[in-house]
Amino acid sequence: MLPPPLLLLLGLVASAAVRDAAAAVPPSNKLIFILAGQSNMAGRGGVVGTHWDGLVPSPDCSPSPSVLRLSPSLRWEQAREPLHQGIDGNRTCGVGPGMAFANALLRSAAAVPGEVLGLVPCAVGGTRMAEWARGSELYADMVRRARVALETGGRIGAVLWYQGESDTVRWADASEYGRRMGMLVRELRADLAMPHLLFIQVGLASGLGQYTEVVREAQKTLKLRNVRFVDAMGLPFQDGHLHLNTQAQVQLGHMLAQSYLNYGTSTH
């Protein structure tokens, strides 16, 4: 007969193996969200230079067994900040809106008991809308990750899109923003075979050039069904002019969650 300490050790090893096996088989009732765009979606909250301060607001951005992320290697794992680490190239990521969004949904009255949220980070800093066109590497990666996310079951609730700062530099990009955004919405819906897929786009809080208002106007006036607008203008910055700080990202996550919940209410 094995001594009690060894029995205890074997029990701990067995329970860990069961837990790891469960993590490797994600639940089929996932509600999936695609997070795409550029650096403010990837998250720079708490980042100064190449250093993230590591501060995670609790409970807004705390990890939860009910919130998963699709990793860079296309495996489901428990989501935690920085959500876009390993997705946004080798850039230093911090707090973005994704975790606050997910936790706000879990706390809402509309939350379904036992449902798991699956976050699919795809944002890449410094990218222009033209770089997200069908045929590009960014677009192909986003579609691939979205399809893989669906393979183990679930449904896509929405695409959360925060992008456009890089399109404020040149008139050629700013003036084409609305047309290119419309094409992105239509083509992604077609390629995912989801003609009514909800897009929630964030109105710019800042820009890199002189055409910020041109891009913002294109965002606000996009006339497509099931496209919602959440305005980040006025939220506080991390660096004084471009990237939202941690507090702002939490607030934006709550705003995105409210927009999603309002959409669900309006469609029932």
Coordinates of C-alpha atoms in Angstrom, one line a residue:
M1 CA 0.0 0.0 0.0
L2 CA 1.3 3.5 -0.9
P3 CA 2.1 5.9 1.9
P4 CA -0.4 8.7 2.4
P5 CA 2.0 11.5 1.1
L6 CA 2.5 9.6 -2.1
L7 CA -1.3 9.0 -2.5
L8 CA -1.8 12.7 -2.0
L9 CA 0.8 13.6 -4.6
L10 CA -0.8 11.2 -7.1
G11 CA -4.2 12.7 -6.4
L12 CA -2.9 16.2 -7.1
V13 CA -1.2 15.1 -10.3
A14 CA -4.4 13.3 -11.5
S15 CA -6.6 16.3 -10.7
A16 CA -4.2 18.7 -12.6
A17 CA -4.3 16.3 -15.6
V18 CA -8.1 16.4 -15.6
R19 CA -8.1 20.2 -15.4
D20 CA -5.6 20.5 -18.2
A21 CA -7.6 18.1 -20.4
A22 CA -10.7 20.1 -19.8
A23 CA -8.9 23.3 -20.8
A24 CA -7.8 21.6 -24.0
V25 CA -11.4 20.8 -24.9
P26 CA -13.2 24.2 -24.9
P27 CA -16.9 24.3 -24.3
S28 CA -19.1 24.3 -27.4
N29 CA -21.4 27.0 -26.1
K30 CA -18.9 29.9 -26.7
L31 CA -20.0 33.4 -27.5
I32 CA -17.1 34.6 -29.7
F33 CA -15.9 38.2 -30.3
I34 CA -13.4 39.3 -32.9
L35 CA -11.2 42.1 -31.7
A36 CA -9.5 43.9 -34.6
G37 CA -8.0 47.2 -35.6
Q38 CA -4.7 48.9 -34.5
S39 CA -2.9 49.9 -31.3
N40 CA -5.8 51.2 -29.2
M41 CA -7.7 47.9 -29.7
A42 CA -4.5 45.9 -29.0
G43 CA -4.1 48.0 -25.8
R44 CA -1.5 50.4 -24.7
G45 CA -3.0 51.1 -21.3
G46 CA -0.1 51.3 -18.7
V47 CA 2.6 51.2 -21.4
V48 CA 5.4 53.8 -21.3
G49 CA 8.0 53.3 -23.9
T50 CA 8.6 49.5 -24.1
H51 CA 7.4 48.8 -20.5
W52 CA 4.0 47.8 -19.3
D53 CA 3.3 48.7 -15.6
G54 CA 1.6 45.3 -15.1
L55 CA -1.4 46.9 -13.3
V56 CA -4.6 45.0 -14.0
P57 CA -7.8 46.7 -12.8
S58 CA -9.9 44.4 -10.6
P59 CA -12.5 43.1 -11.2
D60 CA -12.9 44.8 -14.6
C61 CA -9.9 43.2 -16.3
S62 CA -9.3 40.2 -14.0
P63 CA -9.1 36.7 -15.5
S64 CA -12.1 34.5 -15.3
P65 CA -12.7 30.8 -16.1
S66 CA -15.6 32.0 -18.3
V67 CA -13.4 34.1 -20.6
L68 CA -11.0 32.4 -23.0
R69 CA -8.7 33.8 -25.7
L70 CA -7.6 32.2 -28.9
S71 CA -3.8 32.3 -28.6
P72 CA -1.3 33.1 -31.4
S73 CA -0.9 29.4 -31.9
L74 CA -4.7 29.0 -32.4
R75 CA -5.4 27.3 -29.1
W76 CA -8.0 28.3 -26.5
E77 CA -6.6 29.4 -23.2
Q78 CA -7.8 31.5 -20.2
A79 CA -7.7 35.1 -21.2
R80 CA -5.7 37.6 -19.3
E81 CA -4.0 41.0 -19.8
P82 CA -2.3 41.8 -22.0
L83 CA -4.9 40.2 -24.3
H84 CA -3.0 41.0 -27.5
Q85 CA 0.4 39.8 -26.3
G86 CA 2.0 37.8 -29.1
I87 CA -0.7 38.9 -31.6
D88 CA 0.5 42.5 -32.1
G89 CA 3.9 41.6 -33.4
N90 CA 6.7 42.2 -31.0
R91 CA 5.2 45.4 -29.6
T92 CA 4.6 45.9 -25.9
C93 CA 0.9 45.5 -25.2
G94 CA -0.9 46.6 -22.1
V95 CA -4.6 46.9 -21.1
G96 CA -7.1 47.2 -23.9
P97 CA -10.9 47.1 -24.0
G98 CA -11.3 43.4 -24.4
M99 CA -11.2 42.1 -20.8
A100 CA -13.3 44.9 -19.4
F101 CA -15.8 44.2 -22.3
A102 CA -16.0 40.5 -21.5
N103 CA -16.3 40.9 -17.7
A104 CA -19.1 43.5 -18.2
L105 CA -21.0 41.1 -20.3
L106 CA -20.6 38.4 -17.6
R107 CA -21.9 40.7 -15.0
S108 CA -24.9 41.9 -17.0
A109 CA -28.5 40.7 -16.5
A110 CA -28.4 39.2 -20.0
A111 CA -25.6 36.8 -19.1
V112 CA -26.4 33.2 -19.8
P113 CA -25.5 30.9 -17.0
G114 CA -22.6 28.6 -18.0
E115 CA -21.9 30.4 -21.2
V116 CA -18.2 31.0 -22.0
L117 CA -16.9 34.1 -23.9
G118 CA -14.2 33.5 -26.5
L119 CA -12.1 36.5 -27.4
V120 CA -10.2 36.4 -30.7
P121 CA -7.5 39.2 -30.7
C122 CA -6.4 40.2 -34.1
A123 CA -5.4 43.9 -33.8
V124 CA -2.0 45.1 -35.1
G125 CA -0.6 48.6 -34.2
G126 CA 0.2 51.2 -36.9
T127 CA -2.0 49.6 -39.6
R128 CA -4.0 51.6 -42.2
M129 CA -7.4 50.5 -43.4
A130 CA -6.0 49.6 -46.8
E131 CA -3.8 47.0 -45.1
W132 CA -7.0 45.2 -43.8
A133 CA -8.4 44.8 -47.3
R134 CA -9.4 41.3 -48.6
G135 CA -6.3 39.7 -50.0
S136 CA -4.0 41.2 -47.3
E137 CA -2.1 39.2 -44.7
L138 CA -4.0 41.0 -41.9
Y139 CA -7.4 40.2 -43.4
A140 CA -6.4 36.5 -44.1
D141 CA -5.2 36.1 -40.5
M142 CA -8.4 37.6 -39.1
V143 CA -10.6 35.3 -41.2
R144 CA -8.5 32.2 -40.4
R145 CA -8.6 33.0 -36.6
A146 CA -12.4 33.5 -36.8
R147 CA -12.9 30.2 -38.5
V148 CA -10.7 28.3 -36.1
A149 CA -12.6 29.9 -33.2
L150 CA -15.8 28.4 -34.6
E151 CA -14.4 24.9 -35.1
T152 CA -15.0 23.8 -31.5
G153 CA -18.5 25.2 -31.4
G154 CA -20.2 28.5 -30.6
R155 CA -21.2 31.6 -32.5
I156 CA -19.7 35.0 -33.3
G157 CA -21.5 37.7 -31.4
A158 CA -19.7 40.7 -32.9
V159 CA -16.6 42.2 -34.4
L160 CA -15.2 44.9 -32.2
W161 CA -13.3 47.3 -34.4
Y162 CA -11.0 50.2 -33.3
Q163 CA -8.8 51.5 -36.1
G164 CA -8.2 54.7 -38.2
E165 CA -5.5 56.7 -36.5
S166 CA -3.1 55.8 -39.2
D167 CA -5.6 56.9 -41.9
T168 CA -5.5 60.5 -40.6
V169 CA -2.1 61.2 -42.0
R170 CA -2.8 61.3 -45.8
W171 CA -5.9 62.7 -47.5
A172 CA -5.8 59.7 -49.9
D173 CA -6.5 57.4 -46.9
A174 CA -8.8 59.6 -45.0
S175 CA -11.1 60.4 -47.9
E176 CA -11.3 56.6 -48.8
Y177 CA -12.0 55.5 -45.2
G178 CA -15.7 55.1 -45.4
R179 CA -15.6 53.2 -48.7
R180 CA -12.9 50.9 -47.4
M181 CA -14.7 50.3 -44.1
G182 CA -17.9 49.4 -45.9
M183 CA -16.0 46.9 -48.1
L184 CA -14.4 45.3 -45.0
V185 CA -17.7 44.8 -43.4
R186 CA -19.4 43.3 -46.5
E187 CA -16.4 41.1 -47.4
L188 CA -15.9 39.7 -43.9
R189 CA -19.6 38.9 -43.6
A190 CA -19.4 37.1 -47.0
D191 CA -16.3 35.2 -46.1
L192 CA -17.7 34.1 -42.8
A193 CA -21.1 33.4 -44.3
M194 CA -22.7 35.7 -41.7
P195 CA -24.6 38.3 -43.7
H196 CA -25.9 40.0 -40.5
L197 CA -22.7 39.9 -38.5
L198 CA -22.7 42.8 -36.0
F199 CA -19.8 45.3 -36.2
I200 CA -19.2 47.7 -33.3
Q201 CA -16.7 50.3 -34.5
V202 CA -15.1 52.8 -32.1
G203 CA -15.0 56.4 -33.2
L204 CA -11.4 57.8 -33.0
A205 CA -10.3 59.6 -29.9
S206 CA -7.1 60.8 -31.6
G207 CA -5.1 60.7 -34.8
L208 CA -1.6 60.8 -36.2
G209 CA -2.3 63.5 -38.7
Q210 CA -4.6 66.4 -39.6
Y211 CA -7.5 64.4 -41.0
T212 CA -8.9 63.0 -37.8
E213 CA -12.3 64.6 -38.3
V214 CA -12.5 63.3 -41.8
V215 CA -12.1 59.7 -40.6
R216 CA -14.5 60.3 -37.7
E217 CA -17.2 61.6 -40.0
A218 CA -16.8 58.6 -42.2
Q219 CA -17.1 56.3 -39.1
K220 CA -20.2 58.2 -37.9
T221 CA -22.0 58.2 -41.2
L222 CA -21.4 54.6 -42.4
K223 CA -24.8 53.5 -43.6
L224 CA -24.8 49.7 -43.2
R225 CA -27.2 47.5 -41.3
N226 CA -25.9 46.0 -38.0
V227 CA -23.0 48.5 -37.7
R228 CA -22.9 50.4 -34.4
F229 CA -20.8 53.4 -33.4
V230 CA -19.2 53.9 -30.0
D231 CA -17.4 57.2 -29.5
A232 CA -14.0 57.2 -27.7
M233 CA -13.6 61.0 -28.1
G234 CA -12.9 62.6 -24.7
L235 CA -11.4 59.5 -23.1
P236 CA -8.1 60.2 -21.3
F237 CA -4.8 59.3 -22.9
Q238 CA -1.8 57.4 -21.7
D239 CA 0.7 59.5 -23.6
G240 CA -1.1 62.8 -23.9
H241 CA -2.3 62.5 -27.5
L242 CA -2.7 59.0 -29.0
H243 CA -3.1 56.0 -26.8
L244 CA -5.9 55.5 -24.3
N245 CA -4.8 55.0 -20.7
T246 CA -5.9 52.0 -18.6
Q247 CA -8.9 53.9 -17.1
A248 CA -10.0 54.9 -20.5
Q249 CA -9.7 51.3 -21.8
V250 CA -11.9 50.0 -19.0
Q251 CA -14.5 52.7 -19.7
L252 CA -14.4 51.8 -23.4
G253 CA -14.8 48.1 -22.7
H254 CA -18.0 49.0 -20.7
M255 CA -19.2 51.2 -23.6
L256 CA -18.7 48.4 -26.1
A257 CA -20.5 46.0 -23.8
Q258 CA -23.5 48.3 -23.4
S259 CA -23.6 48.8 -27.2
Y260 CA -23.7 45.0 -27.7
L261 CA -26.3 44.5 -25.0
N262 CA -28.5 47.3 -26.5
Y263 CA -28.2 45.7 -29.9
G264 CA -29.4 42.4 -28.5
T265 CA -32.4 44.1 -26.8
S266 CA -33.3 45.9 -30.1
T267 CA -33.3 42.7 -32.1
H268 CA -35.7 40.8 -29.8

